[in-house]
mmCIF file of C-alpha atoms in Angstrom:
data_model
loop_
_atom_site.group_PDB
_atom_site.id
_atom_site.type_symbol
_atom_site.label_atom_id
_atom_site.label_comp_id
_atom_site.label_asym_id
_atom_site.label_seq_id
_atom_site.Cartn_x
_atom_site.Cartn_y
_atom_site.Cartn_z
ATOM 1 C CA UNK K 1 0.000 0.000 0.000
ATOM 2 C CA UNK K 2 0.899 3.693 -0.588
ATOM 3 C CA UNK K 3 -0.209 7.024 -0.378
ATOM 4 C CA UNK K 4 0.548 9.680 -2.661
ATOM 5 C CA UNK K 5 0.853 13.624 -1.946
ATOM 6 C CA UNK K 6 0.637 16.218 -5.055
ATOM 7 C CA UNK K 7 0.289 20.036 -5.223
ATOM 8 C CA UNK K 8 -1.058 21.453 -8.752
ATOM 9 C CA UNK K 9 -0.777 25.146 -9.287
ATOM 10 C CA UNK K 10 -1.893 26.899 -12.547
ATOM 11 C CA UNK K 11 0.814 29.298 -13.538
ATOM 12 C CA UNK K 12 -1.632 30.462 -16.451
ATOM 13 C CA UNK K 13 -5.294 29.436 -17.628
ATOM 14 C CA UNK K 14 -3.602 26.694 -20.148
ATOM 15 C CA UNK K 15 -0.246 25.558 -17.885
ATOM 16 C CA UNK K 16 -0.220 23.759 -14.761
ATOM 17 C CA UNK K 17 3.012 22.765 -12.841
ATOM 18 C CA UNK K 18 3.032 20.016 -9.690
ATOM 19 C CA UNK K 19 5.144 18.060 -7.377
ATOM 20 C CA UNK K 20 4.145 14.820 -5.998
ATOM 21 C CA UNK K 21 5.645 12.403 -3.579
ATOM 22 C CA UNK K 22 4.659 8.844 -2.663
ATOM 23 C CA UNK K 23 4.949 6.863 0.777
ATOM 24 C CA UNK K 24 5.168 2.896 0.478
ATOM 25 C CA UNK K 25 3.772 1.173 3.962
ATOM 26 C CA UNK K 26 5.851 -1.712 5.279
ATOM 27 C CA UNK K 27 5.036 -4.015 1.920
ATOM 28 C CA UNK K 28 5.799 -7.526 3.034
ATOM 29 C CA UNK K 29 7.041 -10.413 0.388
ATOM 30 C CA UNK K 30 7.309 -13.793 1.603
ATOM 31 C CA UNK K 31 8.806 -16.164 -0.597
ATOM 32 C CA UNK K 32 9.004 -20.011 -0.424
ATOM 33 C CA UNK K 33 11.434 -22.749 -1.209
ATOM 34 C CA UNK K 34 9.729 -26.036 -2.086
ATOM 35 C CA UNK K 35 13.574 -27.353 -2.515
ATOM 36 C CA UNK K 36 14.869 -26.540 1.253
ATOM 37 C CA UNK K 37 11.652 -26.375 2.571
ATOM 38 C CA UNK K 38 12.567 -22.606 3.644
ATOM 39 C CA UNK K 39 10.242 -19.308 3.416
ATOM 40 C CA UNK K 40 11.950 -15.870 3.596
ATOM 41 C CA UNK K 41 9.996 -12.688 4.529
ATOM 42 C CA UNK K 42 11.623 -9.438 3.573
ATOM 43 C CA UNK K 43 10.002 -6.074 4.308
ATOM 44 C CA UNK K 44 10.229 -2.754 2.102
ATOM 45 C CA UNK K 45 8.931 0.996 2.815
ATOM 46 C CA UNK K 46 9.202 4.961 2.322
ATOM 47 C CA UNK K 47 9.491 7.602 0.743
ATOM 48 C CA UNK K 48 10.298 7.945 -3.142
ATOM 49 C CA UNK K 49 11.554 10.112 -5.472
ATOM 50 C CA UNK K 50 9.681 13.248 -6.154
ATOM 51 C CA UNK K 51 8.342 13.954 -9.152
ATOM 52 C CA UNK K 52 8.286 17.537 -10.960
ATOM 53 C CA UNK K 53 5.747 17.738 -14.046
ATOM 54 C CA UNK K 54 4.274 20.779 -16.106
ATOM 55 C CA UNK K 55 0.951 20.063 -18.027
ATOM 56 C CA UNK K 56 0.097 22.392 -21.125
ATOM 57 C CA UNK K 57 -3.739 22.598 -22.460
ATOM 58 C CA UNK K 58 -3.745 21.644 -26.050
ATOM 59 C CA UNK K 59 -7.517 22.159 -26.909
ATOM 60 C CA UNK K 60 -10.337 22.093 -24.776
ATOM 61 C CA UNK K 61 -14.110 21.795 -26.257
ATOM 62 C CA UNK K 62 -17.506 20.942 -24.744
ATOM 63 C CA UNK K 63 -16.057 19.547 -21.403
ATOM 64 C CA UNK K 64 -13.604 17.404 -23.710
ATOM 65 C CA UNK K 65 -9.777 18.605 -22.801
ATOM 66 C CA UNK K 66 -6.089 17.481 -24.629
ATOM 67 C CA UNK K 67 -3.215 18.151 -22.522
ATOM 68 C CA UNK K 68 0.754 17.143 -23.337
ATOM 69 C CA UNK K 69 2.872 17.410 -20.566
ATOM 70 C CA UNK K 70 6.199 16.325 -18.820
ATOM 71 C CA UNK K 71 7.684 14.730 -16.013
ATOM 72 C CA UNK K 72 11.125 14.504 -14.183
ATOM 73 C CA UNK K 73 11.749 12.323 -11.008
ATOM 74 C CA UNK K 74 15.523 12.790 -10.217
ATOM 75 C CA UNK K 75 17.439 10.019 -8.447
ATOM 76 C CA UNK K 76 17.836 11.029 -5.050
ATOM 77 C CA UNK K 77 19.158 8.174 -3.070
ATOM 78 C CA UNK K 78 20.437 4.602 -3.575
ATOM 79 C CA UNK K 79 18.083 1.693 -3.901
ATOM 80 C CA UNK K 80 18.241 -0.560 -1.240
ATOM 81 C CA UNK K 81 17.030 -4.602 -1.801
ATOM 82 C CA UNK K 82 15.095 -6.165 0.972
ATOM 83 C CA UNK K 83 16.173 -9.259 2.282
ATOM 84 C CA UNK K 84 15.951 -11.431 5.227
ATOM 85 C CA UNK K 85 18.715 -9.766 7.183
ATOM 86 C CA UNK K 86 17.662 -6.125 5.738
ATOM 87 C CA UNK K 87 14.833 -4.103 5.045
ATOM 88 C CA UNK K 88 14.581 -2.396 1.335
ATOM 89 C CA UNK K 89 13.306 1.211 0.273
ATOM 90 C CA UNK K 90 10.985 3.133 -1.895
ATOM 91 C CA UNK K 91 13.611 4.733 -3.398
ATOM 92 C CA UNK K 92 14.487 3.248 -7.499
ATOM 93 C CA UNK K 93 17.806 3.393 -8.688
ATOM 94 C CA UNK K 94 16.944 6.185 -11.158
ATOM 95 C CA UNK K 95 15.895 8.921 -12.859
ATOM 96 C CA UNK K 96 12.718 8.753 -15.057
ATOM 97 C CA UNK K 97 12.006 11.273 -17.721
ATOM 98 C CA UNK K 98 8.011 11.050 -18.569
ATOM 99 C CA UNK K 99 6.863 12.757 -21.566
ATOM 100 C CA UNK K 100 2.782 11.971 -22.006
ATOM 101 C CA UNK K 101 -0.530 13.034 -23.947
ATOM 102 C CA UNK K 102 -4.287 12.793 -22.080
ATOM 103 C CA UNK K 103 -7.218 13.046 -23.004
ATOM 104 C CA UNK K 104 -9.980 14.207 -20.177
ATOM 105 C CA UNK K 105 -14.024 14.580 -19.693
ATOM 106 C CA UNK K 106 -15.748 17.034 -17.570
ATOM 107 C CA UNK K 107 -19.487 16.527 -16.499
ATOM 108 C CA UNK K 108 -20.194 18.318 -13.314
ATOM 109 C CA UNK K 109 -18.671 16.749 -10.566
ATOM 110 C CA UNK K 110 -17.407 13.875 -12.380
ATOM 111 C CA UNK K 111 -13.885 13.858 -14.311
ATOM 112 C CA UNK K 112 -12.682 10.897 -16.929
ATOM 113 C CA UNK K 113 -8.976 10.892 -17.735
ATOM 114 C CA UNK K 114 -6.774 8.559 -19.679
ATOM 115 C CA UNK K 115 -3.521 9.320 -20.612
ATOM 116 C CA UNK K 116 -0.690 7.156 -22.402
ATOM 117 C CA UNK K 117 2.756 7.672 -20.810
ATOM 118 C CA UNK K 118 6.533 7.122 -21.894
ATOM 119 C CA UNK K 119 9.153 6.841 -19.509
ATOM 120 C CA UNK K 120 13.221 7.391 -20.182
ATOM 121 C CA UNK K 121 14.938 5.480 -17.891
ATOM 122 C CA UNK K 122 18.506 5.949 -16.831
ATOM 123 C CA UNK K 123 20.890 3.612 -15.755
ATOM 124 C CA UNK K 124 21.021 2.589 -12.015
ATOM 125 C CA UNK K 125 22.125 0.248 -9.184
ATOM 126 C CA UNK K 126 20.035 -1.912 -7.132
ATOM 127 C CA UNK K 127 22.259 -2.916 -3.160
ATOM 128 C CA UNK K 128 21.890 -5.356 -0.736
ATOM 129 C CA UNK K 129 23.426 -6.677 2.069
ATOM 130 C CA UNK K 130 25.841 -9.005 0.557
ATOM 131 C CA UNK K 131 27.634 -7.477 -2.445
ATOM 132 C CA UNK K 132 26.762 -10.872 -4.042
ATOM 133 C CA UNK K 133 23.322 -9.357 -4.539
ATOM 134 C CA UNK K 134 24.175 -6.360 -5.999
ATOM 135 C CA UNK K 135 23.098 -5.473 -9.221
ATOM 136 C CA UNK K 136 23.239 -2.937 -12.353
ATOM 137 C CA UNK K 137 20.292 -2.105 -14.921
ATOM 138 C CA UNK K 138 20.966 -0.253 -18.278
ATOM 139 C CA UNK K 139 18.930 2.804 -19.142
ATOM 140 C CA UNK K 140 15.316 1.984 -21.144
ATOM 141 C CA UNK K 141 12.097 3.175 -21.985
ATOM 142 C CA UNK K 142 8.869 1.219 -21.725
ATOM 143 C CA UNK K 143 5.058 3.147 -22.062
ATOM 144 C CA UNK K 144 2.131 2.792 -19.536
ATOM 145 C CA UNK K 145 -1.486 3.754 -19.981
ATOM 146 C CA UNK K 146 -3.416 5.578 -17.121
ATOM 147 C CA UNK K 147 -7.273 5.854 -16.270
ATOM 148 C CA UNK K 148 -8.194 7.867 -13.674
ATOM 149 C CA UNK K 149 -12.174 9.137 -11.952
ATOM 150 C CA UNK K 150 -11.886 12.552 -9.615
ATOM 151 C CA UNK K 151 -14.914 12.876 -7.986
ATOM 152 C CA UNK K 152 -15.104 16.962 -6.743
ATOM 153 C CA UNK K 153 -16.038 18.251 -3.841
ATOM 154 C CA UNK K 154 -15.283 21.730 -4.687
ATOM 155 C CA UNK K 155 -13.275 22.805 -7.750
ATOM 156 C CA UNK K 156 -9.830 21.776 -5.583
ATOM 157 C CA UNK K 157 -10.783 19.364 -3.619
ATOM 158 C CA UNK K 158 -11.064 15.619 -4.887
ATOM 159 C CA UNK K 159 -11.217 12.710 -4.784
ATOM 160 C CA UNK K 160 -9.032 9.977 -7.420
ATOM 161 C CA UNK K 161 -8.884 6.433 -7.667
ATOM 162 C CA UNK K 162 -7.110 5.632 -11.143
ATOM 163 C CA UNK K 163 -5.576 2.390 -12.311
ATOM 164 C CA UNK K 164 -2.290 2.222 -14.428
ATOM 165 C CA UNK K 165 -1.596 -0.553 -17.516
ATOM 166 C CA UNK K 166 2.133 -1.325 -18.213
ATOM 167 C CA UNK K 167 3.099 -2.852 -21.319
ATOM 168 C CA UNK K 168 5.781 -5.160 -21.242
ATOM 169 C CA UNK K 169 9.374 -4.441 -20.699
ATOM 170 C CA UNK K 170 12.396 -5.998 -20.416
ATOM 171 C CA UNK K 171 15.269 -5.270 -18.036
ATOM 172 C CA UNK K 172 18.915 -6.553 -18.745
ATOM 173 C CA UNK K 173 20.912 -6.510 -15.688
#
């Protein structure tokens, strides 16, 4: 589970710039070993990288809006693997540049996004423990596609349950 924290502010009617953080809560991964009979439980959590994004208004008509927009999460801090011995982080081992296009529907209180997303990946490194389990990943891209709902209380304040759909990617490490 996690919790994400954004702040939106329109610099002008068509151009909106934000910041958001996330918070991962103690996710636990237990893994078993049918071979030595063995089940490991490693525990992960906090804060990420934030991210910095701008949002321009393409063309807006009849409640229908087309924004392109882009956003940078810098690597702050070194990745750190759970494992039996140590707990892991919320922190990846890189920075992600996140060009994207969405397409949004405004009827009253009710909002309809979807958005398709690319992501620039760079290079990182992934630590554990033992240096045995130490590991390197090469920069790469891979897209996702977003849907989100806001339900609005008042023009700021909402509500946003949204579901993201990655496509596949591979990592060589």
């Amino acid at each position: 589970t996690f919790a994400t924290v954004s702040a939106f502010y329109g610099i002008i009617d068509r151009l909106v710039v934000s910041v958001s953080e996330n918070y991962l809560f103690n996710l636990t991964s237990t893994t078993a070993d049918s071979v030595s009979n063995t089940t490991t439980t490693t525990k992960a959590s906090g804060f990420s990288n934030p991210t910095f994004g701008a949002a321009f208004r393409l063309w807006e008509n009849s409640g229908f809006f087309a924004d392109v927009g882009l956003g940078f999460s810098p690597k702050v801090g070194t990745n750190v693997i759970a494992t039996a011995t140590q707990d892991g982080n919320n922190l990846p081992a890189y920075s992600d540049l996140n060009p994207n296009v969405a397409l949004t529907y405004v009827n009253d209180i009710h909002e309809f996004r979807v958005g398709l997303n690319a992501h620039l990946l760079s290079s990182g490194d992934y630590q554990s423990d033992t240096s045995s389990s130490n590991y390197s990943v090469e920069a790469r891209t891979y897209l996702d596609f977003t849907v989100r709902y806001r339900l609005h209380a008042t023009d700021s304040l909402y509500v946003e349950p949204g579901a993201t759909f990655y496509f596949t990617q591979t990592v060589n490490r």
